[in-house]
Amino acid sequence: MLKVEHVTKYYGENKAVDDLSFTVKDGEIFGLLGVNGAGKTTTFRMINGLLDISSGTITIDGQPINYDLTNKLGFLTEERSLLTKLTVKEQVIFYGILKGMEEKEIVEKLDEWLNYFHITEYKDRKIKELSKGNQQKVQFITAIINEPKLLILDEPFSGLDPINVQMFMDVIKKLKKQGTSIIFSSHRMEHVEMFCEKLVVLVKGKSVLSGELKQIKKEYRKKNIHIVCDEVDITKLQKVSGVLEVIQNENEIVVKISSDENVSDVFDFIKNCKNVTKFAVEDATLNEIFLEKVGASYEE
Ligand code: ATP
């Protein structure tokens, strides 16, 4: 289990991370979110022992981060950090050895992963000759070659087509099942929603929203109602109690309401419309919650 307790990090006078606390249990996928410059990379680097902490503690299974522990971590950085003049095999061996592995074991594991990602033919090719998506696969393999206890994935799906996103997702879910703790960071909220049970949102290094995703959604009272029907008077619908916004899409209308208490008001209005074939009340998306919470904190 990873425990981050009251961690603060200064760069000179600039406080990049401000009294941050969270825990990630074994087999849990945790979202660390925030806009650019919020302090995510700084936090990842402190967890990896690459940066000193100004105050607070970070422990894994009760032990402060040290050199032995970092061998058990995996880190997929947002920026590509591959040695592009090396071949795929040389690259992965290089990182595996840095993580304290034997070459034989690295090559065995590498062969399995190359096969899984259908890129066996690139094993002895220079990384710079690979497409962006295949480079991302190599970077991912590098991060998981040591079967990490804690895996940090910063924008893991960047540059990937939907089929490869699915492949990565399957591996991430498998690692979770095996008990790996995973920290996932992305600006794509739909990906975060798919994976993360718990999350923290940072603004200027400080947590502005944290907890279980289900609970966060429950507590956020605003809802979206998706409606399909004929001939609805949008101007009148906009005036129904609790309606914040009505969005007319190609195939349906989305009504944003301020609280679940207003569902019946919208329902009473819609039931008089012709041919109602859909009336679905949904929680606000994480993207909507993120925009509101982060926006509000920016204005403070
Ligand atoms: P992004 O999403 O853009 O990658 P981030 O959430 O990872 O952003 P950080 O890179 O951790 O944010 O930056 C947090 C703050 O610390 C920013 O104000 C940034 O300017 C500052 N910062 C980051 N690295 C350094 C450094 N090496 N020296 C000084 N200040 C830094």
GROMACS .gro file of C-alpha atoms and ligand atoms in nm:
model
  331
    1MET     CA    1   0.000   0.000   0.000
    2LEU     CA    2   0.123   0.348  -0.089
    3LYS     CA    3   0.070   0.617   0.173
    4VAL     CA    4   0.129   0.982   0.095
    5GLU     CA    5   0.094   1.186   0.415
    6HIS     CA    6   0.093   1.564   0.438
    7VAL     CA    7   0.347   1.597   0.160
    8THR     CA    8   0.466   1.944   0.062
    9LYS     CA    9   0.724   2.030  -0.201
   10TYR     CA   10   0.887   2.365  -0.260
   11TYR     CA   11   1.095   2.462  -0.561
   12GLY     CA   12   1.269   2.764  -0.410
   13GLU     CA   13   0.982   2.988  -0.303
   14ASN     CA   14   0.727   2.811  -0.523
   15LYS     CA   15   0.505   2.562  -0.341
   16ALA     CA   16   0.438   2.296  -0.608
   17VAL     CA   17   0.265   2.044  -0.378
   18ASP     CA   18   0.076   2.160  -0.072
   19ASP     CA   19  -0.006   1.923   0.219
   20LEU     CA   20  -0.113   1.636  -0.004
   21SER     CA   21  -0.238   1.309   0.149
   22PHE     CA   22  -0.381   0.997  -0.012
   23THR     CA   23  -0.345   0.619   0.000
   24VAL     CA   24  -0.348   0.360  -0.275
   25LYS     CA   25  -0.420   0.006  -0.161
   26ASP     CA   26  -0.296  -0.311  -0.330
   27GLY     CA   27  -0.501  -0.383  -0.640
   28GLU     CA   28  -0.649  -0.035  -0.648
   29ILE     CA   29  -0.646   0.210  -0.939
   30PHE     CA   30  -0.617   0.565  -0.813
   31GLY     CA   31  -0.662   0.879  -1.024
   32LEU     CA   32  -0.424   1.172  -0.967
   33LEU     CA   33  -0.571   1.456  -1.167
   34GLY     CA   34  -0.518   1.823  -1.223
   35VAL     CA   35  -0.465   2.086  -1.488
   36ASN     CA   36  -0.119   2.167  -1.628
   37GLY     CA   37   0.118   2.274  -1.354
   38ALA     CA   38  -0.102   2.135  -1.074
   39GLY     CA   39   0.179   1.929  -0.922
   40LYS     CA   40   0.120   1.579  -1.061
   41THR     CA   41   0.467   1.517  -1.209
   42THR     CA   42   0.629   1.656  -0.895
   43THR     CA   43   0.425   1.408  -0.688
   44PHE     CA   44   0.518   1.117  -0.916
   45ARG     CA   45   0.885   1.208  -0.893
   46MET     CA   46   0.871   1.221  -0.513
   47ILE     CA   47   0.702   0.878  -0.503
   48ASN     CA   48   0.979   0.745  -0.728
   49GLY     CA   49   1.248   0.889  -0.504
   50LEU     CA   50   1.370   1.118  -0.783
   51LEU     CA   51   1.295   1.435  -0.586
   52ASP     CA   52   1.335   1.515  -0.218
   53ILE     CA   53   1.022   1.591  -0.019
   54SER     CA   54   1.019   1.929   0.162
   55SER     CA   55   0.793   1.792   0.438
   56GLY     CA   56   0.561   1.497   0.499
   57THR     CA   57   0.616   1.127   0.433
   58ILE     CA   58   0.571   0.875   0.154
   59THR     CA   59   0.577   0.505   0.242
   60ILE     CA   60   0.517   0.178   0.061
   61ASP     CA   61   0.399  -0.101   0.291
   62GLY     CA   62   0.514   0.112   0.581
   63GLN     CA   63   0.868   0.170   0.447
   64PRO     CA   64   0.992   0.514   0.344
   65ILE     CA   65   1.093   0.534  -0.025
   66ASN     CA   66   1.447   0.404  -0.070
   67TYR     CA   67   1.663   0.255  -0.345
   68ASP     CA   68   1.545  -0.105  -0.288
   69LEU     CA   69   1.183   0.001  -0.299
   70THR     CA   70   1.217   0.194  -0.625
   71ASN     CA   71   1.314  -0.136  -0.792
   72LYS     CA   72   0.955  -0.240  -0.726
   73LEU     CA   73   0.806   0.066  -0.894
   74GLY     CA   74   0.712   0.122  -1.255
   75PHE     CA   75   0.674   0.468  -1.407
   76LEU     CA   76   0.532   0.547  -1.749
   77THR     CA   77   0.611   0.915  -1.791
   78GLU     CA   78   0.398   1.152  -1.995
   79GLU     CA   79   0.691   1.263  -2.208
   80ARG     CA   80   0.863   0.987  -2.406
   81SER     CA   81   1.176   0.884  -2.227
   82LEU     CA   82   1.308   0.615  -2.457
   83LEU     CA   83   1.668   0.594  -2.573
   84THR     CA   84   1.580   0.609  -2.940
   85LYS     CA   85   1.918   0.496  -3.077
   86LEU     CA   86   1.891   0.165  -2.891
   87THR     CA   87   1.700  -0.134  -3.019
   88VAL     CA   88   1.382  -0.235  -2.839
   89LYS     CA   89   1.565  -0.526  -2.675
   90GLU     CA   90   1.861  -0.313  -2.564
   91GLN     CA   91   1.628  -0.050  -2.420
   92VAL     CA   92   1.425  -0.294  -2.214
   93ILE     CA   93   1.736  -0.479  -2.091
   94PHE     CA   94   1.889  -0.146  -1.988
   95TYR     CA   95   1.587  -0.051  -1.778
   96GLY     CA   96   1.536  -0.402  -1.643
   97ILE     CA   97   1.894  -0.414  -1.516
   98LEU     CA   98   1.848  -0.072  -1.356
   99LYS     CA   99   1.554  -0.231  -1.171
  100GLY     CA  100   1.781  -0.511  -1.044
  101MET     CA  101   1.667  -0.786  -1.283
  102GLU     CA  102   1.877  -1.056  -1.452
  103GLU     CA  103   1.914  -1.029  -1.830
  104LYS     CA  104   1.772  -1.379  -1.891
  105GLU     CA  105   1.454  -1.297  -1.700
  106ILE     CA  106   1.418  -0.962  -1.878
  107VAL     CA  107   1.442  -1.121  -2.223
  108GLU     CA  108   1.189  -1.393  -2.133
  109LYS     CA  109   0.939  -1.136  -2.013
  110LEU     CA  110   1.011  -0.907  -2.306
  111ASP     CA  111   0.934  -1.187  -2.553
  112GLU     CA  112   0.598  -1.247  -2.384
  113TRP     CA  113   0.502  -0.881  -2.396
  114LEU     CA  114   0.621  -0.827  -2.754
  115ASN     CA  115   0.407  -1.122  -2.852
  116TYR     CA  116   0.107  -0.986  -2.660
  117PHE     CA  117   0.137  -0.646  -2.829
  118HIS     CA  118   0.201  -0.804  -3.172
  119ILE     CA  119   0.537  -0.629  -3.215
  120THR     CA  120   0.779  -0.923  -3.196
  121GLU     CA  121   0.926  -0.824  -3.533
  122TYR     CA  122   1.056  -0.497  -3.383
  123LYS     CA  123   1.265  -0.659  -3.110
  124ASP     CA  124   1.598  -0.583  -3.280
  125ARG     CA  125   1.492  -0.260  -3.451
  126LYS     CA  126   1.602   0.083  -3.333
  127ILE     CA  127   1.333   0.262  -3.135
  128LYS     CA  128   1.351   0.569  -3.359
  129GLU     CA  129   1.233   0.352  -3.650
  130LEU     CA  130   0.909   0.260  -3.469
  131SER     CA  131   0.576   0.440  -3.507
  132LYS     CA  132   0.454   0.659  -3.218
  133GLY     CA  133   0.204   0.399  -3.102
  134ASN     CA  134   0.463   0.119  -3.107
  135GLN     CA  135   0.709   0.338  -2.915
  136GLN     CA  136   0.436   0.386  -2.655
  137LYS     CA  137   0.399   0.008  -2.631
  138VAL     CA  138   0.775  -0.026  -2.572
  139GLN     CA  139   0.758   0.244  -2.307
  140PHE     CA  140   0.472   0.058  -2.138
  141ILE     CA  141   0.661  -0.274  -2.152
  142THR     CA  142   0.963  -0.099  -1.998
  143ALA     CA  143   0.747   0.029  -1.712
  144ILE     CA  144   0.600  -0.313  -1.631
  145ILE     CA  145   0.895  -0.543  -1.711
  146ASN     CA  146   0.983  -0.569  -1.338
  147GLU     CA  147   0.622  -0.659  -1.245
  148PRO     CA  148   0.598  -0.350  -1.024
  149LYS     CA  149   0.416  -0.338  -0.694
  150LEU     CA  150   0.321   0.020  -0.768
  151LEU     CA  151   0.277   0.139  -1.124
  152ILE     CA  152   0.242   0.505  -1.219
  153LEU     CA  153   0.081   0.568  -1.556
  154ASP     CA  154   0.093   0.928  -1.674
  155GLU     CA  155  -0.120   0.970  -1.990
  156PRO     CA  156  -0.064   0.606  -2.092
  157PHE     CA  157  -0.294   0.619  -2.392
  158SER     CA  158  -0.143   0.918  -2.573
  159GLY     CA  159  -0.084   0.844  -2.940
  160LEU     CA  160  -0.274   0.514  -2.932
  161ASP     CA  161  -0.558   0.406  -3.160
  162PRO     CA  162  -0.874   0.262  -2.996
  163ILE     CA  163  -0.765  -0.101  -3.049
  164ASN     CA  164  -0.435  -0.040  -2.875
  165VAL     CA  165  -0.608   0.158  -2.597
  166GLN     CA  166  -0.818  -0.152  -2.533
  167MET     CA  167  -0.503  -0.369  -2.524
  168PHE     CA  168  -0.340  -0.140  -2.269
  169MET     CA  169  -0.662  -0.136  -2.065
  170ASP     CA  170  -0.673  -0.514  -2.055
  171VAL     CA  171  -0.317  -0.527  -1.922
  172ILE     CA  172  -0.390  -0.259  -1.662
  173LYS     CA  173  -0.695  -0.453  -1.541
  174LYS     CA  174  -0.491  -0.774  -1.526
  175LEU     CA  175  -0.219  -0.605  -1.320
  176LYS     CA  176  -0.484  -0.468  -1.085
  177LYS     CA  177  -0.623  -0.821  -1.038
  178GLN     CA  178  -0.272  -0.942  -0.953
  179GLY     CA  179  -0.260  -0.684  -0.673
  180THR     CA  180  -0.054  -0.407  -0.835
  181SER     CA  181  -0.137  -0.061  -0.701
  182ILE     CA  182  -0.183   0.174  -0.993
  183ILE     CA  183  -0.179   0.552  -1.009
  184PHE     CA  184  -0.341   0.676  -1.325
  185SER     CA  185  -0.319   1.028  -1.454
  186SER     CA  186  -0.490   1.164  -1.761
  187HIS     CA  187  -0.662   1.473  -1.888
  188ARG     CA  188  -0.914   1.243  -2.056
  189MET     CA  189  -1.184   1.217  -1.790
  190GLU     CA  190  -1.370   0.939  -1.970
  191HIS     CA  191  -1.062   0.720  -1.924
  192VAL     CA  192  -1.037   0.811  -1.559
  193GLU     CA  193  -1.405   0.723  -1.511
  194MET     CA  194  -1.353   0.383  -1.669
  195PHE     CA  195  -1.077   0.285  -1.429
  196CYS     CA  196  -1.042   0.473  -1.108
  197GLU     CA  197  -1.226   0.386  -0.791
  198LYS     CA  198  -1.070   0.672  -0.597
  199LEU     CA  199  -0.914   0.998  -0.704
  200VAL     CA  200  -0.769   1.330  -0.599
  201VAL     CA  201  -0.787   1.649  -0.803
  202LEU     CA  202  -0.507   1.900  -0.755
  203VAL     CA  203  -0.515   2.272  -0.817
  204LYS     CA  204  -0.189   2.457  -0.754
  205GLY     CA  205  -0.058   2.160  -0.559
  206LYS     CA  206  -0.357   2.139  -0.326
  207SER     CA  207  -0.632   1.878  -0.322
  208VAL     CA  208  -0.968   2.037  -0.416
  209LEU     CA  209  -1.162   1.714  -0.455
  210SER     CA  210  -1.087   1.366  -0.329
  211GLY     CA  211  -1.252   1.039  -0.241
  212GLU     CA  212  -1.434   0.754  -0.405
  213LEU     CA  213  -1.561   0.829  -0.752
  214LYS     CA  214  -1.904   0.677  -0.677
  215GLN     CA  215  -1.941   0.894  -0.368
  216ILE     CA  216  -1.817   1.207  -0.548
  217LYS     CA  217  -2.080   1.152  -0.816
  218LYS     CA  218  -2.351   1.085  -0.561
  219GLU     CA  219  -2.272   1.399  -0.367
  220TYR     CA  220  -2.267   1.611  -0.681
  221ARG     CA  221  -2.636   1.687  -0.704
  222LYS     CA  222  -2.652   1.802  -1.065
  223LYS     CA  223  -2.782   1.541  -1.308
  224ASN     CA  224  -2.830   1.507  -1.683
  225ILE     CA  225  -3.155   1.378  -1.832
  226HIS     CA  226  -3.135   1.228  -2.179
  227ILE     CA  227  -3.464   1.249  -2.364
  228VAL     CA  228  -3.587   1.132  -2.702
  229CYS     CA  229  -3.932   1.250  -2.809
  230ASP     CA  230  -4.116   1.438  -3.082
  231GLU     CA  231  -4.207   1.805  -3.080
  232VAL     CA  232  -4.077   1.937  -2.752
  233ASP     CA  233  -4.106   2.309  -2.678
  234ILE     CA  234  -3.745   2.389  -2.581
  235THR     CA  235  -3.826   2.742  -2.460
  236LYS     CA  236  -4.086   2.607  -2.216
  237LEU     CA  237  -3.860   2.320  -2.111
  238GLN     CA  238  -3.586   2.570  -2.023
  239LYS     CA  239  -3.827   2.734  -1.779
  240VAL     CA  240  -3.910   2.415  -1.586
  241SER     CA  241  -3.800   2.430  -1.222
  242GLY     CA  242  -3.436   2.329  -1.169
  243VAL     CA  243  -3.343   2.322  -1.538
  244LEU     CA  244  -2.999   2.477  -1.587
  245GLU     CA  245  -2.949   2.411  -1.956
  246VAL     CA  246  -3.111   2.231  -2.247
  247ILE     CA  247  -2.881   2.094  -2.516
  248GLN     CA  248  -3.035   1.976  -2.841
  249ASN     CA  249  -2.815   1.710  -2.996
  250GLU     CA  250  -2.866   1.532  -3.327
  251ASN     CA  251  -3.051   1.236  -3.177
  252GLU     CA  252  -3.156   1.342  -2.828
  253ILE     CA  253  -3.209   1.629  -2.590
  254VAL     CA  254  -2.991   1.661  -2.280
  255VAL     CA  255  -3.144   1.853  -1.991
  256LYS     CA  256  -2.906   1.959  -1.716
  257ILE     CA  257  -3.079   1.997  -1.380
  258SER     CA  258  -2.950   2.143  -1.055
  259SER     CA  259  -3.062   1.855  -0.832
  260ASP     CA  260  -3.218   1.509  -0.852
  261GLU     CA  261  -3.522   1.663  -0.680
  262ASN     CA  262  -3.607   1.830  -1.013
  263VAL     CA  263  -3.631   1.504  -1.209
  264SER     CA  264  -4.007   1.480  -1.147
  265ASP     CA  265  -4.060   1.840  -1.269
  266VAL     CA  266  -3.892   1.757  -1.599
  267PHE     CA  267  -4.078   1.427  -1.617
  268ASP     CA  268  -4.414   1.601  -1.565
  269PHE     CA  269  -4.334   1.830  -1.855
  270ILE     CA  270  -4.203   1.562  -2.090
  271LYS     CA  271  -4.488   1.317  -2.034
  272ASN     CA  272  -4.714   1.550  -2.232
  273CYS     CA  273  -4.484   1.533  -2.536
  274LYS     CA  274  -4.549   1.295  -2.823
  275ASN     CA  275  -4.363   0.970  -2.874
  276VAL     CA  276  -4.136   0.969  -2.571
  277THR     CA  277  -3.896   0.678  -2.634
  278LYS     CA  278  -3.624   0.770  -2.386
  279PHE     CA  279  -3.610   0.941  -2.046
  280ALA     CA  280  -3.283   0.852  -1.876
  281VAL     CA  281  -3.144   1.026  -1.566
  282GLU     CA  282  -2.766   1.006  -1.544
  283ASP     CA  283  -2.504   1.130  -1.301
  284ALA     CA  284  -2.299   1.425  -1.416
  285THR     CA  285  -1.982   1.316  -1.596
  286LEU     CA  286  -1.647   1.341  -1.419
  287ASN     CA  287  -1.552   1.598  -1.681
  288GLU     CA  288  -1.839   1.825  -1.569
  289ILE     CA  289  -1.751   1.782  -1.202
  290PHE     CA  290  -1.382   1.846  -1.276
  291LEU     CA  291  -1.457   2.162  -1.473
  292GLU     CA  292  -1.675   2.301  -1.196
  293LYS     CA  293  -1.447   2.213  -0.904
  294VAL     CA  294  -1.127   2.318  -1.075
  295GLY     CA  295  -1.289   2.631  -1.218
  296ALA     CA  296  -1.416   2.736  -0.874
  297SER     CA  297  -1.073   2.685  -0.716
  298TYR     CA  298  -0.906   2.889  -0.987
  299GLU     CA  299  -1.126   3.184  -0.908
  300GLU     CA  300  -1.047   3.178  -0.534
  301ATP     P1  301   0.150   1.903  -1.643
  301ATP     O1  302   0.010   1.847  -1.648
  301ATP     O2  303   0.164   2.025  -1.728
  301ATP     O3  304   0.255   1.799  -1.668
  301ATP     P2  305   0.193   1.889  -1.355
  301ATP     O4  306   0.065   1.876  -1.282
  301ATP     O5  307   0.271   1.764  -1.375
  301ATP     O6  308   0.171   1.963  -1.494
  301ATP     P3  309   0.434   1.990  -1.224
  301ATP     O7  310   0.523   1.966  -1.340
  301ATP     O8  311   0.446   1.899  -1.106
  301ATP     O9  312   0.281   1.996  -1.271
  301ATP    O10  313   0.457   2.140  -1.177
  301ATP     C1  314   0.402   2.194  -1.056
  301ATP     C2  315   0.461   2.331  -1.030
  301ATP    O11  316   0.600   2.321  -1.003
  301ATP     C3  317   0.450   2.428  -1.148
  301ATP    O12  318   0.425   2.556  -1.095
  301ATP     C4  319   0.586   2.421  -1.213
  301ATP    O13  320   0.617   2.541  -1.278
  301ATP     C5  321   0.678   2.396  -1.094
  301ATP     N1  322   0.796   2.316  -1.130
  301ATP     C6  323   0.797   2.191  -1.183
  301ATP     N2  324   0.923   2.146  -1.198
  301ATP     C7  325   1.005   2.243  -1.153
  301ATP     C8  326   1.147   2.256  -1.140
  301ATP     N3  327   1.230   2.158  -1.177
  301ATP     N4  328   1.195   2.371  -1.089
  301ATP     C9  329   1.113   2.469  -1.049
  301ATP     N5  330   0.978   2.464  -1.057
  301ATP    C10  331   0.924   2.353  -1.108
   0.00000   0.00000   0.00000
